[in-house]
N, CA, C and O atoms as a MOPAC input file, in Angstrom:
PM7 MOZYME 1SCF
protein

 N    263.92600 1  -149.49400 1  -131.41400 1
 C    263.52100 1  -147.91200 1  -131.77700 1
 C    263.62300 1  -147.25000 1  -130.06400 1
 O    263.20400 1  -147.72400 1  -129.00800 1
 N    264.27600 1  -146.13100 1  -130.32700 1
 C    264.60200 1  -145.39500 1  -129.02100 1
 C    264.15000 1  -144.08100 1  -129.28900 1
 O    264.34300 1  -143.53400 1  -130.37500 1
 N    263.38800 1  -143.40600 1  -128.07600 1
 C    263.13000 1  -141.79200 1  -128.45000 1
 C    263.49400 1  -141.40100 1  -126.97900 1
 O    263.20500 1  -141.98800 1  -125.93600 1
 N    264.26400 1  -140.15900 1  -127.19400 1
 C    264.63600 1  -139.42100 1  -125.92000 1
 C    264.45500 1  -138.19800 1  -126.04300 1
 O    265.02000 1  -137.53100 1  -126.91000 1
 N    263.55300 1  -137.68100 1  -125.10300 1
 C    263.10200 1  -136.25900 1  -125.15400 1
 C    263.99300 1  -135.53600 1  -124.17600 1
 O    264.49900 1  -136.12800 1  -123.22400 1
 N    264.22300 1  -133.98700 1  -124.46400 1
 C    264.84500 1  -133.27400 1  -123.52800 1
 C    264.38000 1  -131.89000 1  -123.62200 1
 O    263.53400 1  -131.68500 1  -124.49300 1
 N    264.76900 1  -130.85800 1  -122.88000 1
 C    264.48200 1  -129.58700 1  -122.97000 1
 C    263.38700 1  -129.12400 1  -121.84200 1
 O    263.17900 1  -127.92800 1  -121.63800 1
 N    262.80500 1  -130.00300 1  -121.23200 1
 C    261.85100 1  -129.73100 1  -120.39600 1
 C    262.37300 1  -128.74400 1  -119.28000 1
 O    263.58800 1  -128.57500 1  -119.18400 1
 N    261.61000 1  -128.16500 1  -118.53600 1
 C    261.90800 1  -127.31900 1  -117.24200 1
 C    261.02400 1  -126.48500 1  -116.76900 1
 O    259.83900 1  -126.68900 1  -117.03400 1
 N    261.36000 1  -125.50000 1  -116.06400 1
 C    260.34600 1  -124.38600 1  -115.35600 1
 C    260.43400 1  -123.17000 1  -116.06700 1
 O    261.52100 1  -122.65000 1  -116.31800 1
 N    259.17400 1  -122.61100 1  -116.46200 1
 C    259.31800 1  -121.39200 1  -117.00200 1
 C    257.91400 1  -120.41800 1  -116.64300 1
 O    256.85800 1  -120.89100 1  -116.22300 1
 N    258.13200 1  -119.13300 1  -116.87800 1
 C    257.02900 1  -118.23200 1  -116.45200 1
 C    255.81900 1  -118.46000 1  -117.33200 1
 O    255.97700 1  -119.01400 1  -118.41900 1
 N    254.72900 1  -118.10400 1  -116.96800 1
 C    253.50300 1  -117.88700 1  -118.00400 1
 C    253.99100 1  -116.93100 1  -119.04300 1
 O    254.64700 1  -115.95800 1  -118.66800 1
 N    253.71400 1  -117.12600 1  -120.42500 1
 C    254.09500 1  -116.31900 1  -121.45800 1
 C    255.37400 1  -116.56200 1  -121.92800 1
 O    255.87500 1  -115.87600 1  -122.81900 1
 N    255.91400 1  -117.45300 1  -121.41300 1
 C    257.41200 1  -117.70900 1  -121.84700 1
 C    257.38100 1  -118.95000 1  -122.92700 1
 O    256.33300 1  -119.42800 1  -123.36300 1
 N    258.53400 1  -119.33700 1  -123.24300 1
 C    258.66700 1  -120.42000 1  -124.44000 1
 C    259.81800 1  -121.44100 1  -124.00100 1
 O    260.69600 1  -121.16100 1  -123.18500 1
 N    259.68600 1  -122.65500 1  -124.65500 1
 C    260.58500 1  -123.80400 1  -124.40800 1
 C    260.46700 1  -124.38300 1  -125.72200 1
 O    259.46500 1  -124.31800 1  -126.43400 1
 N    261.65000 1  -125.00400 1  -126.02200 1
 C    261.63800 1  -125.89900 1  -127.23900 1
 C    262.17800 1  -127.33300 1  -126.56000 1
 O    263.16000 1  -127.49400 1  -125.83500 1
 N    261.29700 1  -128.23000 1  -126.99200 1
 C    261.52100 1  -129.71700 1  -126.61000 1
 C    262.05000 1  -130.43400 1  -127.79800 1
 O    261.60100 1  -130.21900 1  -128.92400 1
 N    262.98400 1  -131.26900 1  -127.56100 1
 C    263.67300 1  -132.27300 1  -128.54400 1
 C    263.24100 1  -133.65900 1  -128.50900 1
 O    262.97600 1  -134.03400 1  -127.36700 1
 N    263.08500 1  -134.55700 1  -129.44500 1
 C    262.87600 1  -135.89200 1  -129.27500 1
 C    264.08900 1  -136.32700 1  -130.38300 1
 O    264.07700 1  -135.98600 1  -131.56600 1
 N    264.92500 1  -136.98800 1  -129.86800 1
 C    265.91800 1  -137.68100 1  -130.71100 1
 C    265.71100 1  -139.09500 1  -131.09300 1
 O    265.57400 1  -139.77000 1  -130.07300 1
 N    265.64200 1  -139.73100 1  -132.06600 1
 C    265.16400 1  -140.84800 1  -132.39300 1
 C    266.44200 1  -141.65800 1  -132.86900 1
 O    267.41000 1  -141.17100 1  -133.45400 1
 N    266.28100 1  -142.87800 1  -132.54000 1
 C    267.37800 1  -143.78500 1  -133.08500 1
 C    266.85200 1  -145.34400 1  -133.14600 1
 O    265.91300 1  -145.75300 1  -132.46300 1
 N    267.51000 1  -146.05000 1  -133.95400 1
 C    267.09400 1  -147.44900 1  -134.05100 1
 C    266.20400 1  -147.75100 1  -135.10100 1
 O    265.95400 1  -148.94700 1  -135.25200 1
 N    265.60600 1  -146.85200 1  -135.94700 1
 C    264.85200 1  -147.04900 1  -137.15600 1
 C    265.03800 1  -145.84000 1  -138.24700 1
 O    265.70800 1  -144.81100 1  -138.16100 1
 N    264.32800 1  -146.25800 1  -139.14800 1
 C    264.45600 1  -145.27800 1  -140.33200 1
 C    263.45500 1  -144.17100 1  -140.05000 1
 O    262.23700 1  -144.25400 1  -140.20400 1
 N    264.21800 1  -143.01300 1  -139.56800 1
 C    263.42500 1  -141.78200 1  -139.09800 1
 C    262.37900 1  -141.45300 1  -139.89200 1
 O    261.27500 1  -141.17600 1  -139.42100 1
 N    262.69900 1  -141.45600 1  -141.44400 1
 C    261.93500 1  -140.91800 1  -142.34200 1
 C    260.79200 1  -141.80100 1  -142.90600 1
 O    260.09300 1  -141.52000 1  -143.88000 1
 N    260.71700 1  -142.88700 1  -142.15500 1
 C    259.47900 1  -143.87600 1  -142.44600 1
 C    258.46500 1  -143.88100 1  -141.20900 1
 O    257.47400 1  -144.58800 1  -141.02500 1
 N    258.94200 1  -143.01500 1  -140.53200 1
 C    257.74300 1  -143.14900 1  -139.04400 1
 C    257.30200 1  -141.62000 1  -139.05200 1
 O    257.95200 1  -140.65600 1  -139.45800 1
 N    256.21400 1  -141.64500 1  -138.57900 1
 C    255.32800 1  -140.62400 1  -138.03600 1
 C    255.63300 1  -140.34000 1  -136.65700 1
 O    255.83100 1  -141.25000 1  -135.85200 1
 N    255.68300 1  -139.05400 1  -136.33000 1
 C    256.13100 1  -138.80100 1  -134.87200 1
 C    254.99000 1  -137.93600 1  -134.34000 1
 O    254.45500 1  -137.06400 1  -135.02500 1
 N    254.60800 1  -138.25100 1  -132.94700 1
 C    253.56900 1  -137.46700 1  -132.43000 1
 C    254.15200 1  -136.88400 1  -130.88400 1
 O    254.89900 1  -137.50000 1  -130.12300 1
 N    253.61800 1  -135.63000 1  -130.69800 1
 C    254.03300 1  -135.12100 1  -129.35000 1
 C    252.55700 1  -135.25500 1  -128.35700 1
 O    251.42800 1  -134.98400 1  -128.76500 1
 N    252.80000 1  -135.59400 1  -127.39400 1
 C    251.68100 1  -135.75700 1  -126.27400 1
 C    252.03100 1  -135.28000 1  -124.87700 1
 O    253.19100 1  -135.29500 1  -124.46600 1
 N    251.13400 1  -134.91000 1  -124.25000 1
 C    251.23300 1  -134.64800 1  -122.82100 1
 C    250.43700 1  -135.34900 1  -121.84500 1
 O    249.40000 1  -135.86200 1  -122.26500 1
 N    250.69400 1  -135.45800 1  -120.74200 1
 C    250.06200 1  -136.15500 1  -119.59400 1
 C    249.96100 1  -135.25100 1  -118.13400 1
 O    250.96600 1  -134.69500 1  -117.69000 1
 N    249.10000 1  -135.19700 1  -117.68500 1
 C    248.92100 1  -134.65100 1  -116.28000 1
 C    248.34300 1  -135.80000 1  -115.35000 1
 O    247.29800 1  -136.38000 1  -115.64400 1
 N    249.08200 1  -136.09900 1  -114.20300 1
 C    248.42000 1  -137.21100 1  -113.25800 1
 C    246.89200 1  -137.02400 1  -113.03000 1
 O    246.29700 1  -135.98500 1  -112.74400 1
 N    246.38400 1  -138.31000 1  -113.22800 1
 C    244.89000 1  -138.57100 1  -113.25500 1
 C    244.23300 1  -138.02700 1  -114.46700 1
 O    243.01300 1  -137.88000 1  -114.40000 1
 N    244.84900 1  -137.70100 1  -115.57900 1
 C    244.07800 1  -137.54500 1  -116.81300 1
 C    244.69200 1  -138.30400 1  -117.94200 1
 O    245.78400 1  -138.86300 1  -117.83800 1
 N    243.94700 1  -138.30900 1  -119.04800 1
 C    244.35900 1  -139.28700 1  -120.19900 1
 C    245.40000 1  -138.27000 1  -120.85600 1
 O    245.37600 1  -137.04000 1  -120.81100 1
 N    246.38300 1  -139.17200 1  -121.52200 1
 C    247.19800 1  -138.65800 1  -122.54100 1
 C    246.73500 1  -137.81900 1  -123.78600 1
 O    246.01400 1  -138.35500 1  -124.62800 1
 N    247.08600 1  -136.67600 1  -123.90200 1
 C    246.52600 1  -135.82500 1  -124.81000 1
 C    247.50800 1  -135.67500 1  -125.96000 1
 O    248.67500 1  -135.32900 1  -125.77600 1
 N    246.98600 1  -135.95200 1  -127.16600 1
 C    247.83300 1  -135.67800 1  -128.42900 1
 C    247.69100 1  -134.05200 1  -128.79100 1
 O    246.68300 1  -133.34500 1  -128.81100 1
 N    248.96000 1  -133.76100 1  -129.04300 1
 C    249.07200 1  -132.32500 1  -129.40300 1
 C    249.46600 1  -132.14600 1  -130.64100 1
 O    248.77900 1  -131.42500 1  -131.36400 1
 N    250.53200 1  -132.70000 1  -131.09800 1
 C    250.81700 1  -132.54400 1  -132.77100 1
 C    251.38300 1  -134.00700 1  -133.29500 1
 O    252.11900 1  -134.77000 1  -132.67000 1
 N    250.91700 1  -134.15600 1  -134.41900 1
 C    251.24000 1  -135.38700 1  -135.20000 1
 C    251.98000 1  -134.98600 1  -136.39300 1
 O    251.40100 1  -134.25200 1  -137.19400 1
 N    253.15900 1  -135.35900 1  -136.62400 1
 C    253.90200 1  -134.99600 1  -137.80000 1
 C    253.98900 1  -136.15900 1  -138.66600 1
 O    254.50300 1  -137.20300 1  -138.26300 1
 N    253.56700 1  -136.04700 1  -139.70100 1
 C    253.75700 1  -137.45000 1  -140.86700 1
 C    255.20100 1  -137.54200 1  -141.21300 1
 O    256.01900 1  -136.62600 1  -141.13700 1
 N    255.41900 1  -138.82800 1  -141.62500 1
 C    256.59300 1  -139.27500 1  -141.97000 1
 C    257.37000 1  -138.41300 1  -143.21300 1
 O    258.59800 1  -138.33200 1  -143.23600 1
 N    256.64000 1  -137.87600 1  -144.08700 1
 C    257.13100 1  -136.74700 1  -145.05000 1
 C    256.14500 1  -135.76900 1  -145.29800 1
 O    255.92600 1  -134.86200 1  -144.49500 1
 N    255.43300 1  -135.92200 1  -146.54300 1
 C    254.58900 1  -135.16400 1  -146.82200 1
 C    253.22500 1  -135.06300 1  -146.32000 1
 O    252.82300 1  -136.14200 1  -145.88400 1
 N    252.49100 1  -134.22500 1  -146.25400 1
 C    251.19400 1  -134.33700 1  -145.47100 1
 C    250.79300 1  -133.03600 1  -144.47300 1
 O    251.53600 1  -132.09500 1  -144.19500 1
 N    249.70000 1  -133.20500 1  -144.10900 1
 C    249.50200 1  -132.07300 1  -143.21900 1
 C    249.53400 1  -132.50800 1  -141.38200 1
 O    249.12900 1  -133.58900 1  -140.95500 1
 N    249.97400 1  -131.65100 1  -140.71200 1
 C    250.26200 1  -131.85300 1  -139.30400 1
 C    248.72700 1  -131.92700 1  -138.67900 1
 O    247.79800 1  -131.22700 1  -139.08200 1
 N    248.65200 1  -132.78200 1  -137.75300 1
 C    247.45800 1  -132.49600 1  -136.88100 1
 C    247.85900 1  -131.82400 1  -135.61600 1
 O    248.72500 1  -132.30500 1  -134.88600 1
 N    247.17800 1  -130.61500 1  -135.32900 1
 C    247.40300 1  -129.99600 1  -134.24500 1
 C    246.02500 1  -129.59700 1  -133.42200 1
 O    245.08900 1  -128.89900 1  -133.81100 1
 N    246.20700 1  -130.26400 1  -132.16800 1
 C    245.19800 1  -130.00500 1  -131.04900 1
 C    244.65100 1  -128.56400 1  -130.89500 1
 O    245.45400 1  -127.63200 1  -130.86000 1
 N    243.48900 1  -128.37100 1  -130.81400 1
 C    243.13000 1  -126.86800 1  -130.49200 1
 C    243.57800 1  -126.27200 1  -129.26400 1
 O    243.68400 1  -125.04700 1  -129.20100 1
 N    243.83900 1  -126.96600 1  -128.33400 1
 C    244.43100 1  -126.53200 1  -126.96900 1
 C    245.84700 1  -125.82700 1  -127.23500 1
 O    246.27800 1  -124.97900 1  -126.45300 1
 N    246.45900 1  -126.17400 1  -128.24100 1
 C    247.81900 1  -125.78000 1  -128.45300 1
 C    247.94000 1  -124.91800 1  -129.85900 1
 O    248.93100 1  -124.29000 1  -130.23000 1
 N    246.78300 1  -125.04100 1  -130.48700 1
 C    246.85100 1  -124.37300 1  -131.78500 1
 C    247.36300 1  -122.77000 1  -131.91900 1
 O    246.85400 1  -121.91000 1  -131.20000 1
 N    248.26300 1  -122.49000 1  -132.76000 1
 C    248.56700 1  -121.02000 1  -132.68300 1
 C    249.77500 1  -120.69200 1  -131.65700 1
 O    250.33600 1  -119.60000 1  -131.57500 1
 N    250.05800 1  -121.79500 1  -130.92300 1
 C    251.00200 1  -121.47000 1  -129.72300 1
 C    252.19600 1  -122.41400 1  -129.93900 1
 O    253.34000 1  -121.98300 1  -129.79600 1
 N    251.94400 1  -123.76900 1  -130.30000 1
 C    252.79000 1  -124.90800 1  -130.42300 1
 C    252.94300 1  -125.18400 1  -131.76100 1
 O    251.95700 1  -125.16900 1  -132.49700 1
 N    254.22300 1  -125.47600 1  -132.24600 1
 C    254.54000 1  -125.98300 1  -133.66100 1
 C    255.47200 1  -127.09900 1  -133.47800 1
 O    256.23700 1  -127.17900 1  -132.51700 1
 N    255.39900 1  -127.86200 1  -134.31600 1
 C    256.55000 1  -129.03100 1  -134.32300 1
 C    257.17000 1  -129.15100 1  -135.98200 1
 O    256.56900 1  -129.01500 1  -137.04700 1
 N    258.61100 1  -129.46200 1  -135.70100 1
 C    259.42000 1  -129.67900 1  -137.02500 1
 C    260.23600 1  -130.72300 1  -136.83200 1
 O    260.63300 1  -131.09200 1  -135.72700 1
 N    260.52100 1  -131.24400 1  -137.92400 1
 C    261.62200 1  -132.60500 1  -138.07800 1
 C    262.62500 1  -132.17400 1  -138.76100 1
 O    262.51600 1  -131.46700 1  -139.76300 1
 N    263.84300 1  -132.62800 1  -138.19400 1
 C    265.11000 1  -132.66900 1  -139.12100 1
 C    265.63500 1  -133.84400 1  -139.29400 1
 O    266.21200 1  -134.34800 1  -138.33000 1
 N    265.57300 1  -134.51000 1  -140.45600 1
 C    266.04800 1  -135.55500 1  -140.74300 1
 C    267.35500 1  -135.86800 1  -140.73500 1
 O    267.77600 1  -136.99000 1  -140.45200 1
 N    268.15500 1  -134.76500 1  -141.08700 1
 C    269.77700 1  -134.95400 1  -140.79700 1
 C    270.23100 1  -135.27200 1  -139.45000 1
 O    271.38600 1  -135.64200 1  -139.23700 1
 N    269.27600 1  -135.12800 1  -138.45100 1
 C    269.66100 1  -135.25500 1  -137.09100 1
 C    268.64000 1  -136.35700 1  -136.39000 1
 O    268.77900 1  -136.74300 1  -135.22900 1
 N    267.70200 1  -136.75400 1  -137.18900 1
 C    266.76900 1  -137.96800 1  -136.70000 1
 C    266.10800 1  -137.36100 1  -135.50200 1
 O    265.88800 1  -138.11200 1  -134.55100 1
 N    265.71900 1  -135.94600 1  -135.41200 1
 C    265.18900 1  -135.32700 1  -134.39800 1
 C    263.78300 1  -134.40100 1  -134.71600 1
 O    263.64300 1  -133.72500 1  -135.73600 1
 N    262.90900 1  -134.50500 1  -133.76200 1
 C    261.57000 1  -133.63000 1  -133.92200 1
 C    261.69200 1  -132.80000 1  -132.72100 1
 O    262.01600 1  -133.17400 1  -131.59400 1
 N    261.37500 1  -131.57000 1  -133.13600 1
 C    261.16700 1  -130.51700 1  -132.02700 1
 C    259.82400 1  -130.17400 1  -131.91500 1
 O    259.00600 1  -130.43400 1  -132.79800 1
 N    259.51000 1  -129.51300 1  -130.71100 1
 C    258.34300 1  -128.86400 1  -130.25100 1
 C    258.53800 1  -127.55600 1  -129.78700 1
 O    258.95100 1  -127.35500 1  -128.64400 1
 N    258.27300 1  -126.62400 1  -130.58900 1
 C    258.54100 1  -125.16900 1  -129.87900 1
 C    257.04000 1  -124.81500 1  -129.36900 1
 O    255.97300 1  -124.97300 1  -129.96200 1
 N    257.27500 1  -124.33900 1  -128.21100 1
 C    256.06300 1  -124.06800 1  -127.32800 1
 C    256.07100 1  -122.50000 1  -126.82100 1
 O    256.82000 1  -122.18300 1  -125.89600 1
 N    255.32800 1  -121.65700 1  -127.37100 1
 C    255.01000 1  -120.30900 1  -126.99300 1
 C    253.80100 1  -120.07200 1  -126.30500 1
 O    252.82200 1  -120.81700 1  -126.25500 1
 N    253.97600 1  -118.84200 1  -125.71700 1
 C    252.69900 1  -118.36300 1  -124.94300 1
 C    252.39900 1  -119.20700 1  -123.85600 1
 O    251.24700 1  -119.11800 1  -123.43100 1
 N    253.23300 1  -120.08300 1  -123.24800 1
 C    252.96500 1  -121.06800 1  -122.40500 1
 C    252.05000 1  -120.47700 1  -121.11500 1
 O    252.11500 1  -119.34300 1  -120.64000 1
 N    251.19700 1  -121.56500 1  -120.70300 1
 C    250.23400 1  -121.18900 1  -119.97800 1
 C    250.32400 1  -122.20800 1  -118.62700 1
 O    250.67600 1  -123.37600 1  -118.78800 1
 N    250.04300 1  -121.78100 1  -117.52600 1
 C    250.09100 1  -122.70200 1  -116.29000 1
 C    249.35700 1  -124.02900 1  -116.85300 1
 O    249.95900 1  -125.07600 1  -116.62000 1
 N    248.44200 1  -124.10300 1  -117.38700 1
 C    247.57200 1  -125.25000 1  -117.57100 1
 C    248.52800 1  -126.13800 1  -118.84600 1
 O    248.05400 1  -127.18400 1  -119.28900 1
 N    249.47900 1  -125.77300 1  -119.21200 1
 C    250.32900 1  -126.52300 1  -120.11000 1
 C    251.20500 1  -127.42500 1  -119.25900 1
 O    251.72900 1  -128.41800 1  -119.76400 1
 N    251.37600 1  -127.11300 1  -117.99600 1
 C    252.09800 1  -128.06500 1  -117.04700 1
 C    251.67600 1  -129.37800 1  -117.01200 1
 O    250.63900 1  -129.71400 1  -116.44100 1
 N    252.71900 1  -130.45900 1  -117.82800 1
 C    252.61100 1  -131.63300 1  -117.79600 1
 C    253.83500 1  -132.48400 1  -118.05800 1
 O    254.87400 1  -131.82900 1  -118.14800 1
 N    253.94900 1  -133.77900 1  -118.19900 1
 C    255.01000 1  -134.49600 1  -118.65700 1
 C    254.74900 1  -134.56600 1  -120.11600 1
 O    253.66100 1  -134.95800 1  -120.53700 1
 N    255.75300 1  -134.18300 1  -120.93400 1
 C    255.64400 1  -134.05900 1  -122.47300 1
 C    256.38200 1  -135.50000 1  -123.00500 1
 O    257.50400 1  -135.80000 1  -122.59600 1
 N    255.76600 1  -136.20400 1  -123.79000 1
 C    256.43000 1  -137.25400 1  -124.54900 1
 C    256.17300 1  -137.11700 1  -126.08200 1
 O    255.19000 1  -136.59500 1  -126.60700 1
 N    257.39400 1  -137.76600 1  -126.78200 1
 C    257.23800 1  -138.11500 1  -128.05500 1
 C    256.91700 1  -139.46300 1  -128.21000 1
 O    257.03500 1  -140.18400 1  -127.21900 1
 N    256.49700 1  -139.98600 1  -129.36600 1
 C    256.05600 1  -141.25300 1  -129.73200 1
 C    256.40200 1  -141.46600 1  -131.29500 1
 O    256.47700 1  -140.45200 1  -131.98900 1
 N    256.62300 1  -142.76600 1  -131.90500 1
 C    256.72100 1  -142.99200 1  -133.19100 1
 C    255.68600 1  -144.11600 1  -133.55200 1
 O    255.36600 1  -144.95600 1  -132.71100 1
 N    255.20100 1  -144.11200 1  -134.74800 1
 C    254.69200 1  -145.19000 1  -135.53500 1
 C    255.15500 1  -145.14700 1  -136.89300 1
 O    255.60900 1  -144.12300 1  -137.40500 1
 N    255.02300 1  -146.44800 1  -137.58600 1
 C    255.29000 1  -146.46700 1  -138.97900 1
 C    254.41700 1  -145.73400 1  -139.77200 1
 O    253.21800 1  -145.82900 1  -139.50700 1
 N    254.80500 1  -144.94800 1  -140.78500 1
 C    254.09100 1  -144.18600 1  -141.58000 1
 C    252.97700 1  -144.99200 1  -142.06700 1
 O    252.03400 1  -144.25700 1  -142.35900 1
 N    252.71500 1  -146.31500 1  -142.27700 1
 C    251.57000 1  -146.86300 1  -142.91900 1
 C    250.64400 1  -146.97500 1  -141.91000 1
 O    249.46100 1  -146.85200 1  -142.22800 1
 N    250.96300 1  -147.21000 1  -140.61500 1
 C    250.03600 1  -147.33900 1  -139.55600 1
 C    249.35600 1  -146.09900 1  -139.25800 1
 O    248.15200 1  -146.11300 1  -139.00100 1
 N    250.11200 1  -144.89100 1  -139.27400 1
 C    249.58400 1  -143.44000 1  -139.03800 1
 C    248.44900 1  -143.15700 1  -140.33400 1
 O    247.32600 1  -142.70200 1  -140.11600 1
 N    248.88800 1  -143.46200 1  -141.52400 1
 C    248.09100 1  -143.09300 1  -142.59700 1
 C    246.63800 1  -144.14500 1  -142.43000 1
 O    245.50600 1  -143.79500 1  -142.76100 1
 N    246.94600 1  -145.26700 1  -141.93600 1
 C    245.70500 1  -146.21000 1  -141.77900 1
 C    244.76600 1  -145.58200 1  -140.67300 1
 O    243.55600 1  -145.57900 1  -140.89600 1
 N    245.22200 1  -145.08400 1  -139.57100 1
 C    244.64300 1  -144.43800 1  -138.32200 1
 C    243.76000 1  -143.28600 1  -138.94200 1
 O    242.55900 1  -143.08600 1  -138.75700 1
 N    244.82400 1  -142.43900 1  -139.87700 1
 C    244.06100 1  -141.20200 1  -140.39000 1
 C    243.02800 1  -141.64200 1  -141.13600 1
 O    241.97100 1  -141.06100 1  -140.89500 1
 N    242.98900 1  -142.49000 1  -141.97500 1
 C    241.93800 1  -143.04800 1  -142.88800 1
 C    240.77000 1  -143.26200 1  -142.21800 1
 O    239.71800 1  -142.81100 1  -142.67200 1
 N    240.81300 1  -144.03400 1  -140.96300 1
 C    239.78000 1  -144.29000 1  -140.25800 1
 C    239.24700 1  -143.23400 1  -139.39300 1
 O    238.30000 1  -143.48200 1  -138.64700 1
 N    239.82300 1  -141.99900 1  -139.44200 1
 C    239.27200 1  -140.83400 1  -139.13200 1
 C    239.69600 1  -140.32700 1  -137.70000 1
 O    239.35200 1  -139.21500 1  -137.30000 1
 N    240.60700 1  -141.36100 1  -136.80200 1
 C    240.69600 1  -140.98800 1  -135.43100 1
 C    242.29100 1  -141.57000 1  -135.31400 1
 O    242.58000 1  -142.76100 1  -135.42700 1
 N    243.16300 1  -140.58800 1  -135.08900 1
 C    244.53800 1  -141.04600 1  -134.49000 1
 C    244.42300 1  -140.97600 1  -133.06900 1
 O    243.71500 1  -140.13900 1  -132.51000 1
 N    245.16500 1  -141.91400 1  -132.41600 1
 C    245.16300 1  -141.65200 1  -130.77700 1
 C    246.49100 1  -142.13000 1  -130.24500 1
 O    247.30300 1  -142.70500 1  -130.97000 1
 N    246.69800 1  -141.88400 1  -128.97600 1
 C    247.87500 1  -142.59900 1  -128.62600 1
 C    248.13500 1  -143.97600 1  -128.71400 1
 O    249.25200 1  -144.45100 1  -128.50900 1
 N    247.01900 1  -144.71300 1  -129.04700 1
 C    247.04700 1  -146.13900 1  -129.21200 1
 C    247.74300 1  -146.58100 1  -130.46600 1
 O    248.26500 1  -147.68700 1  -130.60800 1
 N    247.71200 1  -145.71200 1  -131.28100 1
 C    248.33200 1  -145.97100 1  -132.61900 1
 C    249.87200 1  -145.63300 1  -132.74300 1
 O    250.42900 1  -145.70900 1  -133.83800 1
 N    250.53700 1  -145.26400 1  -131.61800 1
 C    251.80500 1  -145.20000 1  -131.45500 1
 C    252.44100 1  -146.25500 1  -130.59900 1
 O    252.04200 1  -146.43000 1  -129.44800 1
 N    253.29700 1  -146.88000 1  -131.05300 1
 C    253.99500 1  -148.13600 1  -130.39600 1
 C    255.11400 1  -147.86400 1  -129.71000 1
 O    255.42700 1  -148.70100 1  -128.86300 1
 N    255.93300 1  -146.75000 1  -129.86600 1
 C    257.09800 1  -146.52500 1  -129.19900 1
 C    257.28200 1  -145.18900 1  -128.60200 1
 O    257.12200 1  -144.16600 1  -129.26900 1
 N    257.62100 1  -145.17900 1  -127.33600 1
 C    257.38000 1  -143.86800 1  -126.66400 1
 C    258.83200 1  -143.38900 1  -125.98800 1
 O    259.71300 1  -144.17700 1  -125.64400 1
 N    258.88900 1  -142.19800 1  -125.88900 1
 C    260.17300 1  -141.71700 1  -124.97600 1
 C    259.73200 1  -141.83500 1  -123.61200 1
 O    258.61900 1  -142.30400 1  -123.37600 1
 N    260.70200 1  -141.35300 1  -122.44700 1
 C    260.54700 1  -141.36700 1  -121.20400 1
 C    259.78500 1  -140.25000 1  -120.53500 1
 O    259.38500 1  -140.34300 1  -119.37500 1
 N    259.58900 1  -139.15600 1  -121.32300 1
 C    258.74700 1  -137.97200 1  -120.86900 1
 C    259.87700 1  -136.92800 1  -120.38200 1
 O    260.97500 1  -137.25000 1  -119.92800 1
 N    259.42700 1  -135.69800 1  -120.55200 1
 C    260.17400 1  -134.66200 1  -119.94500 1
 C    259.27800 1  -133.67900 1  -119.34500 1
 O    258.37900 1  -133.12800 1  -119.98100 1
 N    259.54100 1  -133.45800 1  -118.07000 1
 C    258.45800 1  -132.46100 1  -117.34700 1
 C    258.57700 1  -131.05100 1  -117.62000 1
 O    259.66100 1  -130.48700 1  -117.47100 1
 N    257.54200 1  -130.43500 1  -118.00900 1
 C    257.38000 1  -128.89800 1  -118.41700 1
 C    256.42300 1  -128.31400 1  -117.23100 1
 O    255.30100 1  -128.76600 1  -117.00400 1
 N    257.02400 1  -127.25100 1  -116.51200 1
 C    256.11100 1  -126.56100 1  -115.39500 1
 C    256.21100 1  -125.11400 1  -115.79600 1
 O    257.22500 1  -124.45300 1  -116.01700 1
 N    254.91600 1  -124.75400 1  -115.84600 1
 C    254.62200 1  -123.22300 1  -116.15800 1
 C    254.17800 1  -122.63000 1  -115.04900 1
 O    253.07300 1  -122.95000 1  -114.61000 1
 N    254.94700 1  -121.68200 1  -114.41500 1
 C    254.40500 1  -121.04000 1  -113.16500 1
 C    253.74600 1  -119.67800 1  -113.51500 1
 O    254.10600 1  -118.93800 1  -114.43000 1
 N    252.77800 1  -119.47100 1  -112.69100 1
 C    251.93400 1  -118.16500 1  -113.00700 1
 C    252.20400 1  -116.92600 1  -112.44300 1
 O    251.50900 1  -115.95100 1  -112.73000 1

């Protein structure tokens, strides 16, 4: 399983960025994909979880209405569209993958966390200037 993020960079507050997560080495449609971010000294924060096929996305309150994620199965890629960026969105952004059955199990138990995702990309830095 390999995940490669791209698209990070420096943007002014109020601007937009689109991150990409290119997946390889596994059946893309059989895995749920999550977007996370981490600031030094803080825990990794789950932003959006995309189920493998049908189902509802989880979207964290901190990004609801500003961030959306989409899957392109033809390219085995997941995108994170980030709008109305704020300085507090500055972080390293990661995508992660977990088998659909594991994601469904975690959902049924009521709490999906970063520990439920076993494969991670290297991360991409997003910096939002004020």
